[in-house]
Coordinates of C-alpha atoms in Angstrom, one line a residue:
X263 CA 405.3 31.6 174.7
X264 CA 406.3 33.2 171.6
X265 CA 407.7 31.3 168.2
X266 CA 408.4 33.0 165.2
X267 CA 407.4 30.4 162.2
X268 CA 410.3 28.9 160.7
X269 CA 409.5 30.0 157.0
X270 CA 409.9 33.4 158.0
X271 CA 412.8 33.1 160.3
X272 CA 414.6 32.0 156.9
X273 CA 413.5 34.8 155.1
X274 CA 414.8 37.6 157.3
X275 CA 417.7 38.2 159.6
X276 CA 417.9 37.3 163.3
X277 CA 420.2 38.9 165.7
X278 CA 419.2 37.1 169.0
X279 CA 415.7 38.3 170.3
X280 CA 415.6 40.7 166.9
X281 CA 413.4 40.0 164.1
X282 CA 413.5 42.3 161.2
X283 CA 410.4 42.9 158.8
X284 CA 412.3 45.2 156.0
X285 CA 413.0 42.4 152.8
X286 CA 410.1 39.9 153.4
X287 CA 407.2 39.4 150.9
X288 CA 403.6 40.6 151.3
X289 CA 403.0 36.5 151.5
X290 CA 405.3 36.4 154.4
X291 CA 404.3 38.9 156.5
X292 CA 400.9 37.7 156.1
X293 CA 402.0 35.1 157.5
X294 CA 403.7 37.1 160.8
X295 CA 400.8 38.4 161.1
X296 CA 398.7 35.4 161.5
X297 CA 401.2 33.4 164.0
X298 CA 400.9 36.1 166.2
X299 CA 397.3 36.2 166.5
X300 CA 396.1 39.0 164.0
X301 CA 394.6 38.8 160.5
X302 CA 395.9 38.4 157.6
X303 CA 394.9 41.9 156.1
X304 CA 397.7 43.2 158.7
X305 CA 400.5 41.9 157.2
X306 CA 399.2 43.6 153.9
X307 CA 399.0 47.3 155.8
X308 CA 402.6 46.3 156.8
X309 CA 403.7 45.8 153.6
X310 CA 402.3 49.2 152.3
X311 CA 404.1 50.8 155.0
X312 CA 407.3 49.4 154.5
X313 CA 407.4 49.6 150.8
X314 CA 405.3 52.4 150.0
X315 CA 405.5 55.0 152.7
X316 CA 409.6 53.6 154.3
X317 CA 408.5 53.6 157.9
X318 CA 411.6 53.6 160.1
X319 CA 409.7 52.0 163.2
X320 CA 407.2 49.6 164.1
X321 CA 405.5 52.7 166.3
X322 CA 405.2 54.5 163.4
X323 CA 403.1 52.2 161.5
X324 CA 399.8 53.8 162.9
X325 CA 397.2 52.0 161.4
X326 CA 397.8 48.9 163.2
X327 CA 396.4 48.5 166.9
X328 CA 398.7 50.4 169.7
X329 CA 398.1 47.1 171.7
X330 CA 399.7 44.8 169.0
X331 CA 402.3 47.5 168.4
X332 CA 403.5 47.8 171.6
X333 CA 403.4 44.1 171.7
X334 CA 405.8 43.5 168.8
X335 CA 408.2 46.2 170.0
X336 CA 408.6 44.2 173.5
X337 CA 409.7 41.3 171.6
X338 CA 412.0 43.1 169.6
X339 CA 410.4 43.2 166.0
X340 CA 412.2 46.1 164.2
X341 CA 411.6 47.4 160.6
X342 CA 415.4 47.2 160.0
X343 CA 415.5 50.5 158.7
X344 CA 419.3 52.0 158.6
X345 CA 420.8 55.6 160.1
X346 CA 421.4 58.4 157.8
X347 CA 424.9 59.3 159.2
X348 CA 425.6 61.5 156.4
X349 CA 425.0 63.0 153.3
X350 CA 427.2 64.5 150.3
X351 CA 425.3 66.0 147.1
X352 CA 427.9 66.6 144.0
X353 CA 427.5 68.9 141.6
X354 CA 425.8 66.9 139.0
X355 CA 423.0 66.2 141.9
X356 CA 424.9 62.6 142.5
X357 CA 423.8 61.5 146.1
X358 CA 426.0 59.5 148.2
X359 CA 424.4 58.1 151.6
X360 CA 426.9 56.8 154.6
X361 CA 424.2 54.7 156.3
X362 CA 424.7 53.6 160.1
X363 CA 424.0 50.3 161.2
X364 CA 422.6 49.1 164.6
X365 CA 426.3 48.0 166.0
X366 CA 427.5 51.2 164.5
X367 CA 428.9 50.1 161.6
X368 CA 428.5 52.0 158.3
X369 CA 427.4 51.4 154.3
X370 CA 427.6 53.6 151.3
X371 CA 424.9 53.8 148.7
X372 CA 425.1 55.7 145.9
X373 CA 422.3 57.4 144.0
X374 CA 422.8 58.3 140.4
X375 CA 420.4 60.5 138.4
X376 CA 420.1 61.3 134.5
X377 CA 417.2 62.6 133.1
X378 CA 415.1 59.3 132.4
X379 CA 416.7 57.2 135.1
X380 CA 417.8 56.6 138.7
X381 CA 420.4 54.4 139.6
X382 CA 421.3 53.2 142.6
X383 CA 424.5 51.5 143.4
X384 CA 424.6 49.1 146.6
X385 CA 427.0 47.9 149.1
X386 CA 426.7 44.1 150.0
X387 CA 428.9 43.9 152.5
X388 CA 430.4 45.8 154.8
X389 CA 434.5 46.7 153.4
X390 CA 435.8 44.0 151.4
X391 CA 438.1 40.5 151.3
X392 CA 439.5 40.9 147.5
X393 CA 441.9 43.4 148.4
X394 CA 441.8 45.1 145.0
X395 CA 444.8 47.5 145.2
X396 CA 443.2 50.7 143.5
X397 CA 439.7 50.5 145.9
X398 CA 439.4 52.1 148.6
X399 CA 436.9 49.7 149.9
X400 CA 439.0 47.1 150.5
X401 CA 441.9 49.0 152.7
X402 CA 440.4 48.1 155.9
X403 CA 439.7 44.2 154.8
X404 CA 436.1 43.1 155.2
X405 CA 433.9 43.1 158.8
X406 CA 431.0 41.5 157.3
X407 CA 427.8 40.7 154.8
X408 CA 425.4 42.6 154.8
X409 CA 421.4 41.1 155.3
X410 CA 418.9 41.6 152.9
X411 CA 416.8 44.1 154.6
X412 CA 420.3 46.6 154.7
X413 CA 420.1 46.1 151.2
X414 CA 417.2 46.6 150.0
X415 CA 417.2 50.0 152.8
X416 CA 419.9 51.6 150.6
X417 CA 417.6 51.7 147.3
X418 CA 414.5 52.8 150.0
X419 CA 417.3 55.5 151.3
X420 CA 418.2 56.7 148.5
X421 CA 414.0 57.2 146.9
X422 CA 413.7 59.3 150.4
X423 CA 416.6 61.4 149.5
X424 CA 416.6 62.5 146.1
X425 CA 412.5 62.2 146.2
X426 CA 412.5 60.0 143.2
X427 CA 411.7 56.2 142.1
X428 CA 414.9 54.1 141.7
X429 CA 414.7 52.1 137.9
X430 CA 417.9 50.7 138.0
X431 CA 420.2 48.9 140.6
X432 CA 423.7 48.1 140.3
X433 CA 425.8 45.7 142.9
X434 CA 429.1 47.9 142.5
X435 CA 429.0 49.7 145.9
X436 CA 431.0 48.1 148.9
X437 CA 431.8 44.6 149.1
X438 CA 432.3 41.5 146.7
X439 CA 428.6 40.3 145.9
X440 CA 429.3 36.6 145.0
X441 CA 430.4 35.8 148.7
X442 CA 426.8 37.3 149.8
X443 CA 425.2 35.8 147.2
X444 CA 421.9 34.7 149.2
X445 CA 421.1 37.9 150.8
X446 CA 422.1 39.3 147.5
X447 CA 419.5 37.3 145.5
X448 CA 416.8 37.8 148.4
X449 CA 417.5 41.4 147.8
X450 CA 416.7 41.2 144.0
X451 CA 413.3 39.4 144.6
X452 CA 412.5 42.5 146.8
X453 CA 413.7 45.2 144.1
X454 CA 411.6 43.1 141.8
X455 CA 408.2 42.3 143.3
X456 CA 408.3 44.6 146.2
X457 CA 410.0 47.9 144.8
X458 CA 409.0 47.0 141.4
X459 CA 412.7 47.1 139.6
X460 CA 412.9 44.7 136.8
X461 CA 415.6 42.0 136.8
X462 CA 416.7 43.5 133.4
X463 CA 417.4 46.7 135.5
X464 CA 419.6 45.3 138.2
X465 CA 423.4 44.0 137.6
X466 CA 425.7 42.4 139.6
X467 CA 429.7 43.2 139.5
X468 CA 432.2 41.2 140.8
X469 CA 435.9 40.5 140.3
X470 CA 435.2 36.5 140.1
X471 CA 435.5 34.0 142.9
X472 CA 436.4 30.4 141.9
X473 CA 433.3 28.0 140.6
X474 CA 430.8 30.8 142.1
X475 CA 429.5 32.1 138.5
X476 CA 427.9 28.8 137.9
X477 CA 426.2 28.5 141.7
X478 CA 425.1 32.1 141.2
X479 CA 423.0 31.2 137.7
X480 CA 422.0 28.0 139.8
X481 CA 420.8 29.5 142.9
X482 CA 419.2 32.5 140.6
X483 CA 417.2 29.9 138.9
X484 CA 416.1 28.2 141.8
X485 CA 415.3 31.7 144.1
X486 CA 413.9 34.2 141.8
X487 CA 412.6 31.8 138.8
X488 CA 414.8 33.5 136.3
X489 CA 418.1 35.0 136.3
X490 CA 417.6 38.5 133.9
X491 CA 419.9 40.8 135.8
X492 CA 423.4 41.7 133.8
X493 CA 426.2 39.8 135.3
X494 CA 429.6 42.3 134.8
X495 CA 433.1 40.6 135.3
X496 CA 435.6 43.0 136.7
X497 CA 438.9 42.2 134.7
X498 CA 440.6 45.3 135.0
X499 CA 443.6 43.9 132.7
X500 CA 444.1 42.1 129.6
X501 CA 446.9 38.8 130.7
X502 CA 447.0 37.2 134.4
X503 CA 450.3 38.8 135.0
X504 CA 448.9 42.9 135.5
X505 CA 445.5 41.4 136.9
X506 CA 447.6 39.7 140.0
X507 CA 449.2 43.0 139.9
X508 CA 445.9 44.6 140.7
X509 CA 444.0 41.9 142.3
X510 CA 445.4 40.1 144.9
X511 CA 443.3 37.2 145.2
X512 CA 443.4 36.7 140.9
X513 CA 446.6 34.3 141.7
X514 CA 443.4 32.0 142.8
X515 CA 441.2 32.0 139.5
X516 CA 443.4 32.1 136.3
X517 CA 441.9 34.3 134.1
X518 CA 441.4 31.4 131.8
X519 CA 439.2 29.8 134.2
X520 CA 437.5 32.9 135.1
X521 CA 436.1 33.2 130.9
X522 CA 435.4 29.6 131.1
X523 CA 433.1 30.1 134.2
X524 CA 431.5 32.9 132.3
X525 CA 430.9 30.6 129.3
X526 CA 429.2 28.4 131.9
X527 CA 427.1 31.0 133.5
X528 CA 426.2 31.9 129.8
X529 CA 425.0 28.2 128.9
X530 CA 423.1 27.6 132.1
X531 CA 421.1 31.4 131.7
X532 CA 421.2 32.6 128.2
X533 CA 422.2 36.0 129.4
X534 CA 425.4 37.3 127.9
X535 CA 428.2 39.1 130.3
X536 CA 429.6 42.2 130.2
X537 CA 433.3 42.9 131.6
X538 CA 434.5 46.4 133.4
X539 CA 437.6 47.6 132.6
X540 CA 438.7 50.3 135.1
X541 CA 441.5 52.6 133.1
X542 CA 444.4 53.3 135.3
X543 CA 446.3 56.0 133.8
X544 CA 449.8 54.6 132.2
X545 CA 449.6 51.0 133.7
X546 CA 446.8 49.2 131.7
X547 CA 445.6 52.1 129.5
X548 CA 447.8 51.4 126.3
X549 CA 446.9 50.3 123.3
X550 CA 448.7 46.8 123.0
X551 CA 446.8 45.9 126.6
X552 CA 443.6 46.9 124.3
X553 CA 444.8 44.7 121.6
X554 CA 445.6 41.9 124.4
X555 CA 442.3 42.7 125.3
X556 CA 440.4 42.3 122.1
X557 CA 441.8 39.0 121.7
X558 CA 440.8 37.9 125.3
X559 CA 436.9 38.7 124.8
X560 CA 437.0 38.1 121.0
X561 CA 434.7 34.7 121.1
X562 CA 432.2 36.0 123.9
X563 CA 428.8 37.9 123.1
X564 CA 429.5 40.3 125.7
X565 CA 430.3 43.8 125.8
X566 CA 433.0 45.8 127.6
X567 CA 432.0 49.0 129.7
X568 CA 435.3 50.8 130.6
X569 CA 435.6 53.1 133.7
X570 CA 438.0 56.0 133.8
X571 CA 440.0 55.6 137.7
X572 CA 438.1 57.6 140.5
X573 CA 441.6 59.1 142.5
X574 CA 442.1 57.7 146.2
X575 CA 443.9 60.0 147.9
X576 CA 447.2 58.6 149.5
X577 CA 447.3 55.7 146.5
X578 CA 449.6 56.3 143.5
X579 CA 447.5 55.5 140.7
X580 CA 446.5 58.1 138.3
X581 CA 443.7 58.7 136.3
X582 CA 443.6 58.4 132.5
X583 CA 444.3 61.3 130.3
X584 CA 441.5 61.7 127.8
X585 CA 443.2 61.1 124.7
X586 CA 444.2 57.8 126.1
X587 CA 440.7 56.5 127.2
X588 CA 439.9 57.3 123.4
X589 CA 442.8 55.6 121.7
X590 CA 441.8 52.8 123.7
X591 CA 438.3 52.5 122.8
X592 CA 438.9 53.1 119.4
X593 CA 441.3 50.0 119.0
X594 CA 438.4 47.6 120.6
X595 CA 435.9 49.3 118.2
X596 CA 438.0 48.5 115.4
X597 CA 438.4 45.1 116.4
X598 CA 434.5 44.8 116.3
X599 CA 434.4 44.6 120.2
X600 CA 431.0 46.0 121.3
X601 CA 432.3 48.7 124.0
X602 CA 431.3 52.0 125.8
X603 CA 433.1 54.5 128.3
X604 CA 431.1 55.0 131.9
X605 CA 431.3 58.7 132.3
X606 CA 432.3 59.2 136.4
X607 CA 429.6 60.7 138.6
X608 CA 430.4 63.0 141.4
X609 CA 434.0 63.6 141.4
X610 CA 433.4 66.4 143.5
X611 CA 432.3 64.9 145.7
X612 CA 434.3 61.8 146.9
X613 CA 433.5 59.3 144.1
X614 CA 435.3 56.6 144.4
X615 CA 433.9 53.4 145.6
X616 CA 434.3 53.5 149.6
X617 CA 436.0 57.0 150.0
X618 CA 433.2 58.0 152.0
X619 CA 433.3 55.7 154.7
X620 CA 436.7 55.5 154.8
X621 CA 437.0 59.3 155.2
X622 CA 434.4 59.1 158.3
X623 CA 436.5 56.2 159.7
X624 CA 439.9 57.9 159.8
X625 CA 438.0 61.0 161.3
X626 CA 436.6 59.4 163.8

């Protein structure tokens, strides 16, 4: 009879008679290796080949014995390695990846070069529950979280793509990462000890979910050790009133409370937050809602990242002119508030958070 030990079953994802290798520790799958009647060094050369070379298929993985190969395919051990479904290059050599799943489901990933760095931004779940009115992600509501191994895939997609090493990750793709915030944090362990991305390299976004900011510094201490990664708060307006506006599910977590939770996260981890501030051109872009938002922040040792709007097609908002996104900026500077303007990657080439799959779903 076969039994998969329970440490590992924990530490991967189990769809009925699937077992999935992608996202577990060199430890670990020493371990597999062992309960099914090999040596340890195996689980080693399986480790190399996930990691290292990005197998796709247990067949592939040569240097192990056909025997035990053939073996672990019959009982339905997979690599968990995702389906290029397609691919968009922009002009500024921004990658976006539409990744399939096995139920035929799909993820974006996003790969983002400069000259010294490439950043990857990842989905964690598949569409989206917050609803937030100006993302395409969340149109068609949320099917479900993504496991670890398809998220740590999307930063192994991306290396094979653009034929470069990922330094930086960035939880802003698909989904609202706080309500996958186990696979999210397995995922981080594997960025940092399996894919060698440092904790200080890796942020997670979200647009707050009530008394989860304090669980997440928890659960980070407890699961990786440390909790190193950036933490960046969505507000997206300056006063409760607009955010509601924008974020449906903000009528749940006062904005009051929100900063108070990031106060918490702050004592529990040391690590200060940073808030995103996506400019929508003539609805929050004018200089009192900087002022309102000066005032908001003024206490925190944080720092505020705003992000001109990517257009949706179909949606009415509009993005900022330029002269705008400056007068803004220029207010918070003034008012000693430590800030700096994302420049958008790859308009040409459907930027916006979700467009992709939400293009190949309407086409389809």
């Amino acid at each position: 009879s076969w039994s998969w030990p329970s440490c590992l079953v924990s530490a991967s994802l189990s769809r009925g008679d699937k077992f999935v290798l992608l996202g577990l520790s060199v430890s670990e799958l020493e371990a597999f290796a062992v309960a099914s009647g090999q040596a340890a060094f195996r689980g080693r050369q399986i480790y190399d080949w996930l990691y290292t070379k990005g197998v796709k298929n247990i067949e592939a993985i040569t240097v192990l014995p056909q025997v035990w190969r053939s073996y672990l395919k019959e009982r339905g051990v997979q690599v968990g390695r995702l389906q290029e479904v397609r691919r968009l290059v922009a002009l500024d050599e921004t990658t976006k990846l539409l990744l399939g799943t096995n139920e035929g489901e799909n993820v974006e990933t996003v790969g983002i070069p400069t000259r010294d760095r490439l950043t990857v931004c990842v989905s964690s779940q598949i569409g989206c529950s917050m609803g937030c009115h100006f993302c395409a992600t969340g149109k068609g509501g949320l099917l479900r979280s993504l496991a670890t191994h398809e998220i740590v895939d999307q930063v192994i997609s991306v290396r094979e793509a653009m034929n470069r090493r990922p330094s930086h990750v960035v939880f802003m793709g698909m989904g609202e990462p706080l309500l996958n915030c186990e696979a999210v944090l397995s995922a981080i362990r594997c960025f940092n000890n399996d894919l060698g991305i440092g904790q200080r390299r890796i942020t997670i976004s979200t647009v707050g979910v009530v008394d989860m900011l304090p669980k997440l510094a928890e659960l980070a201490l407890d699961r990786l050790g440390r909790a190193q990664f950036t933490l960046a708060v969505s507000l997206h307006a300056p006063n409760q009133k607009l955010r509601e506006q924008l974020i449906p599910t903000a009528w749940r977590y006062p904005i009051d409370a929100l900063l108070n939770d990031c106060r918490h996260y702050f004592s529990i981890t040391g690590r200060r937050v940073s808030f995103e501030y996506i400019l929508l051109g003539e609805l929050n872009d004018r200089l009192e809602h900087a002022e309102q938002l000066a005032d908001l922040v003024g206490d925190f040792q944080s720092h505020i990242n705003l992000i001109a709007y990517n257009p949706i097609e179909g949606e009415k908002f509009k993005r900022p002119t330029s002269s705008r996104i400056k007068a803004f900026q220029r207010v918070l500077e003034r008012r000693g508030v430590a800030v700096s303007f994302r420049v958008s990657r790859g308009l040409d080439k459907s930027a916006a958070c979700g467009q992709l799959r939400r293009q190949h779903v309407e086409s389809h």
